[in-house]
């Protein structure tokens, strides 16, 4: 009987444990050298904390592996995302600016784990294992916001997405909105809400993401019912930039947006 392939992320965690033990270091010892707490090291090794480039780069330095763990992380990220999404990941990881708009959901880069799980589970075709794999991959993507030089992220969200308190998911949604507020307080993250009073506007056609890098300029990504596609033709990118400017102009200023989010979540906390 053929054995089931071991996920790359699991191999990374196993190798981290093996090399730490071989070096005679406890989790606390490794944490001190890597500038993490022992509990954080334990969470990484148990899979309770997402792997990220900063953590693995420090492991590479301590174990003198020549960048092996960081290289394996790239494989794990690719393994964890649908094939159609992989081209976009490169643009997202290399971006200095990110602009995302969604009319019905909280954007993936700002989702909590429980909210992401609830959203992904709406696809009844997925097994629980597939759901968890996609959730982990989405959490891994968010590591770009924690790196030393993160991209400047501007998110525009329709008010209706903030009021989607489904039965039984009130706690999940309340935690998501509080996370959104906390994220928006970060210097490199800006969140804007299009109020219900805006009525009809161009963004209701669907979500979009734009990424800008020094080398490649702007590139876009569009979600649809079959997955999504990357838009890099000049005329397509110009169209998305124009649509972005339109939805951004319909949104509230940053402080008013945060006040609205807090008002919406207040009855649930």
JSON list of N, CA and C in Angstrom, two decimals, residues 71-129:
[
{"chain": "A", "resi": 71, "resn": "UNK", "atom": "N", "xyz": [14.14, 27.84, 2.56]},
{"chain": "A", "resi": 71, "resn": "UNK", "atom": "CA", "xyz": [13.83, 27.25, 1.26]},
{"chain": "A", "resi": 71, "resn": "UNK", "atom": "C", "xyz": [12.69, 26.24, 1.37]},
{"chain": "A", "resi": 72, "resn": "UNK", "atom": "N", "xyz": [12.69, 25.45, 2.44]},
{"chain": "A", "resi": 72, "resn": "UNK", "atom": "CA", "xyz": [11.61, 24.47, 2.63]},
{"chain": "A", "resi": 72, "resn": "UNK", "atom": "C", "xyz": [10.28, 25.17, 2.88]},
{"chain": "A", "resi": 73, "resn": "UNK", "atom": "N", "xyz": [10.33, 26.34, 3.53]},
{"chain": "A", "resi": 73, "resn": "UNK", "atom": "CA", "xyz": [9.10, 27.09, 3.77]},
{"chain": "A", "resi": 73, "resn": "UNK", "atom": "C", "xyz": [8.44, 27.50, 2.45]},
{"chain": "A", "resi": 74, "resn": "UNK", "atom": "N", "xyz": [9.25, 27.88, 1.48]},
{"chain": "A", "resi": 74, "resn": "UNK", "atom": "CA", "xyz": [8.71, 28.24, 0.17]},
{"chain": "A", "resi": 74, "resn": "UNK", "atom": "C", "xyz": [7.98, 27.05, -0.45]},
{"chain": "A", "resi": 75, "resn": "UNK", "atom": "N", "xyz": [8.54, 25.85, -0.28]},
{"chain": "A", "resi": 75, "resn": "UNK", "atom": "CA", "xyz": [7.87, 24.65, -0.78]},
{"chain": "A", "resi": 75, "resn": "UNK", "atom": "C", "xyz": [6.56, 24.40, -0.04]},
{"chain": "A", "resi": 76, "resn": "UNK", "atom": "N", "xyz": [6.59, 24.62, 1.28]},
{"chain": "A", "resi": 76, "resn": "UNK", "atom": "CA", "xyz": [5.37, 24.41, 2.08]},
{"chain": "A", "resi": 76, "resn": "UNK", "atom": "C", "xyz": [4.27, 25.36, 1.66]},
{"chain": "A", "resi": 77, "resn": "UNK", "atom": "N", "xyz": [4.62, 26.60, 1.38]},
{"chain": "A", "resi": 77, "resn": "UNK", "atom": "CA", "xyz": [3.62, 27.58, 0.95]},
{"chain": "A", "resi": 77, "resn": "UNK", "atom": "C", "xyz": [3.02, 27.17, -0.37]},
{"chain": "A", "resi": 78, "resn": "UNK", "atom": "N", "xyz": [3.85, 26.71, -1.28]},
{"chain": "A", "resi": 78, "resn": "UNK", "atom": "CA", "xyz": [3.34, 26.29, -2.58]},
{"chain": "A", "resi": 78, "resn": "UNK", "atom": "C", "xyz": [2.47, 25.04, -2.45]},
{"chain": "A", "resi": 79, "resn": "UNK", "atom": "N", "xyz": [2.86, 24.14, -1.56]},
{"chain": "A", "resi": 79, "resn": "UNK", "atom": "CA", "xyz": [2.07, 22.91, -1.36]},
{"chain": "A", "resi": 79, "resn": "UNK", "atom": "C", "xyz": [0.72, 23.23, -0.75]},
{"chain": "A", "resi": 80, "resn": "UNK", "atom": "N", "xyz": [0.66, 24.30, 0.04]},
{"chain": "A", "resi": 80, "resn": "UNK", "atom": "CA", "xyz": [-0.55, 24.57, 0.79]},
{"chain": "A", "resi": 80, "resn": "UNK", "atom": "C", "xyz": [-1.61, 25.36, 0.06]},
{"chain": "A", "resi": 81, "resn": "UNK", "atom": "N", "xyz": [-1.31, 25.87, -1.13]},
{"chain": "A", "resi": 81, "resn": "UNK", "atom": "CA", "xyz": [-2.27, 26.68, -1.86]},
{"chain": "A", "resi": 81, "resn": "UNK", "atom": "C", "xyz": [-2.73, 25.96, -3.12]},
{"chain": "A", "resi": 82, "resn": "UNK", "atom": "N", "xyz": [-3.94, 26.24, -3.57]},
{"chain": "A", "resi": 82, "resn": "UNK", "atom": "CA", "xyz": [-4.41, 25.66, -4.83]},
{"chain": "A", "resi": 82, "resn": "UNK", "atom": "C", "xyz": [-3.47, 26.05, -5.96]},
{"chain": "A", "resi": 83, "resn": "UNK", "atom": "N", "xyz": [-3.37, 25.20, -7.00]},
{"chain": "A", "resi": 83, "resn": "UNK", "atom": "CA", "xyz": [-2.46, 25.45, -8.11]},
{"chain": "A", "resi": 83, "resn": "UNK", "atom": "C", "xyz": [-2.74, 26.80, -8.76]},
{"chain": "A", "resi": 84, "resn": "UNK", "atom": "N", "xyz": [-4.00, 27.18, -8.90]},
{"chain": "A", "resi": 84, "resn": "UNK", "atom": "CA", "xyz": [-4.32, 28.43, -9.58]},
{"chain": "A", "resi": 84, "resn": "UNK", "atom": "C", "xyz": [-3.85, 29.64, -8.81]},
{"chain": "A", "resi": 85, "resn": "UNK", "atom": "N", "xyz": [-3.58, 29.49, -7.49]},
{"chain": "A", "resi": 85, "resn": "UNK", "atom": "CA", "xyz": [-3.23, 30.63, -6.67]},
{"chain": "A", "resi": 85, "resn": "UNK", "atom": "C", "xyz": [-1.73, 30.87, -6.61]},
{"chain": "A", "resi": 86, "resn": "UNK", "atom": "N", "xyz": [-0.93, 29.87, -7.01]},
{"chain": "A", "resi": 86, "resn": "UNK", "atom": "CA", "xyz": [0.52, 29.96, -6.83]},
{"chain": "A", "resi": 86, "resn": "UNK", "atom": "C", "xyz": [1.17, 31.12, -7.55]},
{"chain": "A", "resi": 87, "resn": "UNK", "atom": "N", "xyz": [0.80, 31.43, -8.82]},
{"chain": "A", "resi": 87, "resn": "UNK", "atom": "CA", "xyz": [1.44, 32.58, -9.47]},
{"chain": "A", "resi": 87, "resn": "UNK", "atom": "C", "xyz": [1.24, 33.88, -8.71]},
{"chain": "A", "resi": 88, "resn": "UNK", "atom": "N", "xyz": [0.06, 34.03, -8.09]},
{"chain": "A", "resi": 88, "resn": "UNK", "atom": "CA", "xyz": [-0.21, 35.26, -7.35]},
{"chain": "A", "resi": 88, "resn": "UNK", "atom": "C", "xyz": [0.65, 35.35, -6.09]},
{"chain": "A", "resi": 89, "resn": "UNK", "atom": "N", "xyz": [0.93, 34.23, -5.46]},
{"chain": "A", "resi": 89, "resn": "UNK", "atom": "CA", "xyz": [1.71, 34.24, -4.23]},
{"chain": "A", "resi": 89, "resn": "UNK", "atom": "C", "xyz": [3.06, 34.92, -4.41]},
{"chain": "A", "resi": 90, "resn": "UNK", "atom": "N", "xyz": [3.71, 34.70, -5.54]},
{"chain": "A", "resi": 90, "resn": "UNK", "atom": "CA", "xyz": [5.00, 35.32, -5.79]},
{"chain": "A", "resi": 90, "resn": "UNK", "atom": "C", "xyz": [4.87, 36.83, -5.81]},
{"chain": "A", "resi": 91, "resn": "UNK", "atom": "N", "xyz": [3.84, 37.34, -6.47]},
{"chain": "A", "resi": 91, "resn": "UNK", "atom": "CA", "xyz": [3.61, 38.78, -6.53]},
{"chain": "A", "resi": 91, "resn": "UNK", "atom": "C", "xyz": [3.31, 39.33, -5.14]},
{"chain": "A", "resi": 92, "resn": "UNK", "atom": "N", "xyz": [2.51, 38.60, -4.38]},
{"chain": "A", "resi": 92, "resn": "UNK", "atom": "CA", "xyz": [2.13, 39.05, -3.04]},
{"chain": "A", "resi": 92, "resn": "UNK", "atom": "C", "xyz": [3.34, 39.10, -2.11]},
{"chain": "A", "resi": 93, "resn": "UNK", "atom": "N", "xyz": [4.20, 38.08, -2.18]},
{"chain": "A", "resi": 93, "resn": "UNK", "atom": "CA", "xyz": [5.36, 38.02, -1.30]},
{"chain": "A", "resi": 93, "resn": "UNK", "atom": "C", "xyz": [6.40, 39.08, -1.62]},
{"chain": "A", "resi": 94, "resn": "UNK", "atom": "N", "xyz": [6.47, 39.48, -2.89]},
{"chain": "A", "resi": 94, "resn": "UNK", "atom": "CA", "xyz": [7.47, 40.46, -3.30]},
{"chain": "A", "resi": 94, "resn": "UNK", "atom": "C", "xyz": [6.95, 41.90, -3.28]},
{"chain": "A", "resi": 95, "resn": "UNK", "atom": "N", "xyz": [5.70, 42.06, -2.88]},
{"chain": "A", "resi": 95, "resn": "UNK", "atom": "CA", "xyz": [5.06, 43.38, -2.97]},
{"chain": "A", "resi": 95, "resn": "UNK", "atom": "C", "xyz": [5.56, 44.35, -1.90]},
{"chain": "A", "resi": 96, "resn": "UNK", "atom": "N", "xyz": [5.63, 45.61, -2.30]},
{"chain": "A", "resi": 96, "resn": "UNK", "atom": "CA", "xyz": [5.88, 46.69, -1.34]},
{"chain": "A", "resi": 96, "resn": "UNK", "atom": "C", "xyz": [4.57, 47.38, -0.98]},
{"chain": "A", "resi": 97, "resn": "UNK", "atom": "N", "xyz": [3.58, 47.24, -1.86]},
{"chain": "A", "resi": 97, "resn": "UNK", "atom": "CA", "xyz": [2.24, 47.78, -1.60]},
{"chain": "A", "resi": 97, "resn": "UNK", "atom": "C", "xyz": [1.20, 46.73, -1.98]},
{"chain": "A", "resi": 98, "resn": "UNK", "atom": "N", "xyz": [0.16, 46.63, -1.17]},
{"chain": "A", "resi": 98, "resn": "UNK", "atom": "CA", "xyz": [-0.96, 45.75, -1.47]},
{"chain": "A", "resi": 98, "resn": "UNK", "atom": "C", "xyz": [-2.26, 46.52, -1.28]},
{"chain": "A", "resi": 99, "resn": "UNK", "atom": "N", "xyz": [-3.14, 46.37, -2.25]},
{"chain": "A", "resi": 99, "resn": "UNK", "atom": "CA", "xyz": [-4.45, 47.00, -2.16]},
{"chain": "A", "resi": 99, "resn": "UNK", "atom": "C", "xyz": [-5.49, 45.92, -2.39]},
{"chain": "A", "resi": 100, "resn": "UNK", "atom": "N", "xyz": [-6.38, 45.74, -1.45]},
{"chain": "A", "resi": 100, "resn": "UNK", "atom": "CA", "xyz": [-7.40, 44.69, -1.61]},
{"chain": "A", "resi": 100, "resn": "UNK", "atom": "C", "xyz": [-8.79, 45.23, -1.30]},
{"chain": "A", "resi": 101, "resn": "UNK", "atom": "N", "xyz": [-9.74, 44.74, -2.06]},
{"chain": "A", "resi": 101, "resn": "UNK", "atom": "CA", "xyz": [-11.14, 45.12, -1.86]},
{"chain": "A", "resi": 101, "resn": "UNK", "atom": "C", "xyz": [-11.99, 43.87, -1.90]},
{"chain": "A", "resi": 102, "resn": "UNK", "atom": "N", "xyz": [-12.95, 43.79, -0.97]},
{"chain": "A", "resi": 102, "resn": "UNK", "atom": "CA", "xyz": [-13.90, 42.68, -1.00]},
{"chain": "A", "resi": 102, "resn": "UNK", "atom": "C", "xyz": [-15.27, 43.18, -0.59]},
{"chain": "A", "resi": 103, "resn": "UNK", "atom": "N", "xyz": [-16.30, 42.87, -1.40]},
{"chain": "A", "resi": 103, "resn": "UNK", "atom": "CA", "xyz": [-17.65, 43.35, -1.08]},
{"chain": "A", "resi": 103, "resn": "UNK", "atom": "C", "xyz": [-18.44, 42.45, -0.14]},
{"chain": "A", "resi": 104, "resn": "UNK", "atom": "N", "xyz": [-17.95, 41.22, 0.11]},
{"chain": "A", "resi": 104, "resn": "UNK", "atom": "CA", "xyz": [-18.75, 40.29, 0.91]},
{"chain": "A", "resi": 104, "resn": "UNK", "atom": "C", "xyz": [-18.00, 39.63, 2.07]},
{"chain": "A", "resi": 105, "resn": "UNK", "atom": "N", "xyz": [-16.67, 39.64, 2.04]},
{"chain": "A", "resi": 105, "resn": "UNK", "atom": "CA", "xyz": [-15.89, 38.96, 3.06]},
{"chain": "A", "resi": 105, "resn": "UNK", "atom": "C", "xyz": [-14.74, 39.83, 3.56]},
{"chain": "A", "resi": 106, "resn": "UNK", "atom": "N", "xyz": [-14.18, 39.48, 4.72]},
{"chain": "A", "resi": 106, "resn": "UNK", "atom": "CA", "xyz": [-12.95, 40.09, 5.19]},
{"chain": "A", "resi": 106, "resn": "UNK", "atom": "C", "xyz": [-11.82, 39.56, 4.31]},
{"chain": "A", "resi": 107, "resn": "UNK", "atom": "N", "xyz": [-10.94, 40.41, 3.79]},
{"chain": "A", "resi": 107, "resn": "UNK", "atom": "CA", "xyz": [-9.84, 39.92, 2.94]},
{"chain": "A", "resi": 107, "resn": "UNK", "atom": "C", "xyz": [-8.97, 38.89, 3.66]},
{"chain": "A", "resi": 108, "resn": "UNK", "atom": "N", "xyz": [-8.45, 37.92, 2.90]},
{"chain": "A", "resi": 108, "resn": "UNK", "atom": "CA", "xyz": [-7.70, 36.81, 3.46]},
{"chain": "A", "resi": 108, "resn": "UNK", "atom": "C", "xyz": [-6.52, 37.22, 4.33]},
{"chain": "A", "resi": 109, "resn": "UNK", "atom": "N", "xyz": [-5.81, 38.29, 3.96]},
{"chain": "A", "resi": 109, "resn": "UNK", "atom": "CA", "xyz": [-4.64, 38.71, 4.72]},
{"chain": "A", "resi": 109, "resn": "UNK", "atom": "C", "xyz": [-5.00, 39.27, 6.09]},
{"chain": "A", "resi": 110, "resn": "UNK", "atom": "N", "xyz": [-6.28, 39.54, 6.31]},
{"chain": "A", "resi": 110, "resn": "UNK", "atom": "CA", "xyz": [-6.72, 40.11, 7.59]},
{"chain": "A", "resi": 110, "resn": "UNK", "atom": "C", "xyz": [-7.68, 39.18, 8.33]},
{"chain": "A", "resi": 111, "resn": "UNK", "atom": "N", "xyz": [-7.80, 37.94, 7.88]},
{"chain": "A", "resi": 111, "resn": "UNK", "atom": "CA", "xyz": [-8.72, 36.99, 8.52]},
{"chain": "A", "resi": 111, "resn": "UNK", "atom": "C", "xyz": [-8.10, 36.33, 9.74]},
{"chain": "A", "resi": 112, "resn": "UNK", "atom": "N", "xyz": [-8.93, 36.04, 10.74]},
{"chain": "A", "resi": 112, "resn": "UNK", "atom": "CA", "xyz": [-8.49, 35.21, 11.85]},
{"chain": "A", "resi": 112, "resn": "UNK", "atom": "C", "xyz": [-8.57, 33.75, 11.40]},
{"chain": "A", "resi": 113, "resn": "UNK", "atom": "N", "xyz": [-7.93, 32.88, 12.14]},
{"chain": "A", "resi": 113, "resn": "UNK", "atom": "CA", "xyz": [-7.94, 31.46, 11.77]},
{"chain": "A", "resi": 113, "resn": "UNK", "atom": "C", "xyz": [-9.36, 30.89, 11.80]},
{"chain": "A", "resi": 114, "resn": "UNK", "atom": "N", "xyz": [-10.13, 31.23, 12.84]},
{"chain": "A", "resi": 114, "resn": "UNK", "atom": "CA", "xyz": [-11.49, 30.68, 12.95]},
{"chain": "A", "resi": 114, "resn": "UNK", "atom": "C", "xyz": [-12.41, 31.21, 11.86]},
{"chain": "A", "resi": 115, "resn": "UNK", "atom": "N", "xyz": [-12.24, 32.49, 11.52]},
{"chain": "A", "resi": 115, "resn": "UNK", "atom": "CA", "xyz": [-13.06, 33.07, 10.45]},
{"chain": "A", "resi": 115, "resn": "UNK", "atom": "C", "xyz": [-12.70, 32.42, 9.11]},
{"chain": "A", "resi": 116, "resn": "UNK", "atom": "N", "xyz": [-11.40, 32.26, 8.85]},
{"chain": "A", "resi": 116, "resn": "UNK", "atom": "CA", "xyz": [-10.97, 31.61, 7.61]},
{"chain": "A", "resi": 116, "resn": "UNK", "atom": "C", "xyz": [-11.53, 30.21, 7.53]},
{"chain": "A", "resi": 117, "resn": "UNK", "atom": "N", "xyz": [-11.50, 29.49, 8.64]},
{"chain": "A", "resi": 117, "resn": "UNK", "atom": "CA", "xyz": [-12.01, 28.11, 8.66]},
{"chain": "A", "resi": 117, "resn": "UNK", "atom": "C", "xyz": [-13.52, 28.09, 8.34]},
{"chain": "A", "resi": 118, "resn": "UNK", "atom": "N", "xyz": [-14.26, 29.04, 8.93]},
{"chain": "A", "resi": 118, "resn": "UNK", "atom": "CA", "xyz": [-15.70, 29.09, 8.69]},
{"chain": "A", "resi": 118, "resn": "UNK", "atom": "C", "xyz": [-16.00, 29.39, 7.23]},
{"chain": "A", "resi": 119, "resn": "UNK", "atom": "N", "xyz": [-15.23, 30.29, 6.64]},
{"chain": "A", "resi": 119, "resn": "UNK", "atom": "CA", "xyz": [-15.44, 30.64, 5.23]},
{"chain": "A", "resi": 119, "resn": "UNK", "atom": "C", "xyz": [-15.09, 29.46, 4.32]},
{"chain": "A", "resi": 120, "resn": "UNK", "atom": "N", "xyz": [-13.96, 28.84, 4.55]},
{"chain": "A", "resi": 120, "resn": "UNK", "atom": "CA", "xyz": [-13.51, 27.73, 3.70]},
{"chain": "A", "resi": 120, "resn": "UNK", "atom": "C", "xyz": [-14.45, 26.53, 3.82]},
{"chain": "A", "resi": 121, "resn": "UNK", "atom": "N", "xyz": [-15.02, 26.33, 5.01]},
{"chain": "A", "resi": 121, "resn": "UNK", "atom": "CA", "xyz": [-15.94, 25.19, 5.21]},
{"chain": "A", "resi": 121, "resn": "UNK", "atom": "C", "xyz": [-17.24, 25.33, 4.45]},
{"chain": "A", "resi": 122, "resn": "UNK", "atom": "N", "xyz": [-17.53, 26.51, 3.93]},
{"chain": "A", "resi": 122, "resn": "UNK", "atom": "CA", "xyz": [-18.77, 26.65, 3.17]},
{"chain": "A", "resi": 122, "resn": "UNK", "atom": "C", "xyz": [-18.73, 25.85, 1.88]},
{"chain": "A", "resi": 123, "resn": "UNK", "atom": "N", "xyz": [-17.52, 25.45, 1.45]},
{"chain": "A", "resi": 123, "resn": "UNK", "atom": "CA", "xyz": [-17.38, 24.58, 0.28]},
{"chain": "A", "resi": 123, "resn": "UNK", "atom": "C", "xyz": [-17.55, 23.14, 0.74]},
{"chain": "A", "resi": 124, "resn": "UNK", "atom": "N", "xyz": [-18.73, 22.58, 0.53]},
{"chain": "A", "resi": 124, "resn": "UNK", "atom": "CA", "xyz": [-19.05, 21.24, 1.03]},
{"chain": "A", "resi": 124, "resn": "UNK", "atom": "C", "xyz": [-18.26, 20.13, 0.36]},
{"chain": "A", "resi": 125, "resn": "UNK", "atom": "N", "xyz": [-17.55, 20.43, -0.72]},
{"chain": "A", "resi": 125, "resn": "UNK", "atom": "CA", "xyz": [-16.76, 19.41, -1.41]},
{"chain": "A", "resi": 125, "resn": "UNK", "atom": "C", "xyz": [-15.46, 19.09, -0.67]},
{"chain": "A", "resi": 126, "resn": "UNK", "atom": "N", "xyz": [-15.04, 19.97, 0.22]},
{"chain": "A", "resi": 126, "resn": "UNK", "atom": "CA", "xyz": [-13.75, 19.81, 0.89]},
{"chain": "A", "resi": 126, "resn": "UNK", "atom": "C", "xyz": [-13.86, 18.89, 2.10]},
{"chain": "A", "resi": 127, "resn": "UNK", "atom": "N", "xyz": [-12.86, 18.02, 2.26]},
{"chain": "A", "resi": 127, "resn": "UNK", "atom": "CA", "xyz": [-12.78, 17.22, 3.48]},
{"chain": "A", "resi": 127, "resn": "UNK", "atom": "C", "xyz": [-12.24, 18.08, 4.60]},
{"chain": "A", "resi": 128, "resn": "UNK", "atom": "N", "xyz": [-12.37, 17.60, 5.83]},
{"chain": "A", "resi": 128, "resn": "UNK", "atom": "CA", "xyz": [-11.86, 18.37, 6.96]},
{"chain": "A", "resi": 128, "resn": "UNK", "atom": "C", "xyz": [-10.35, 18.56, 6.85]},
{"chain": "A", "resi": 129, "resn": "UNK", "atom": "N", "xyz": [-9.67, 17.56, 6.35]},
{"chain": "A", "resi": 129, "resn": "UNK", "atom": "CA", "xyz": [-8.21, 17.67, 6.17]},
{"chain": "A", "resi": 129, "resn": "UNK", "atom": "C", "xyz": [-7.87, 18.74, 5.15]}
]
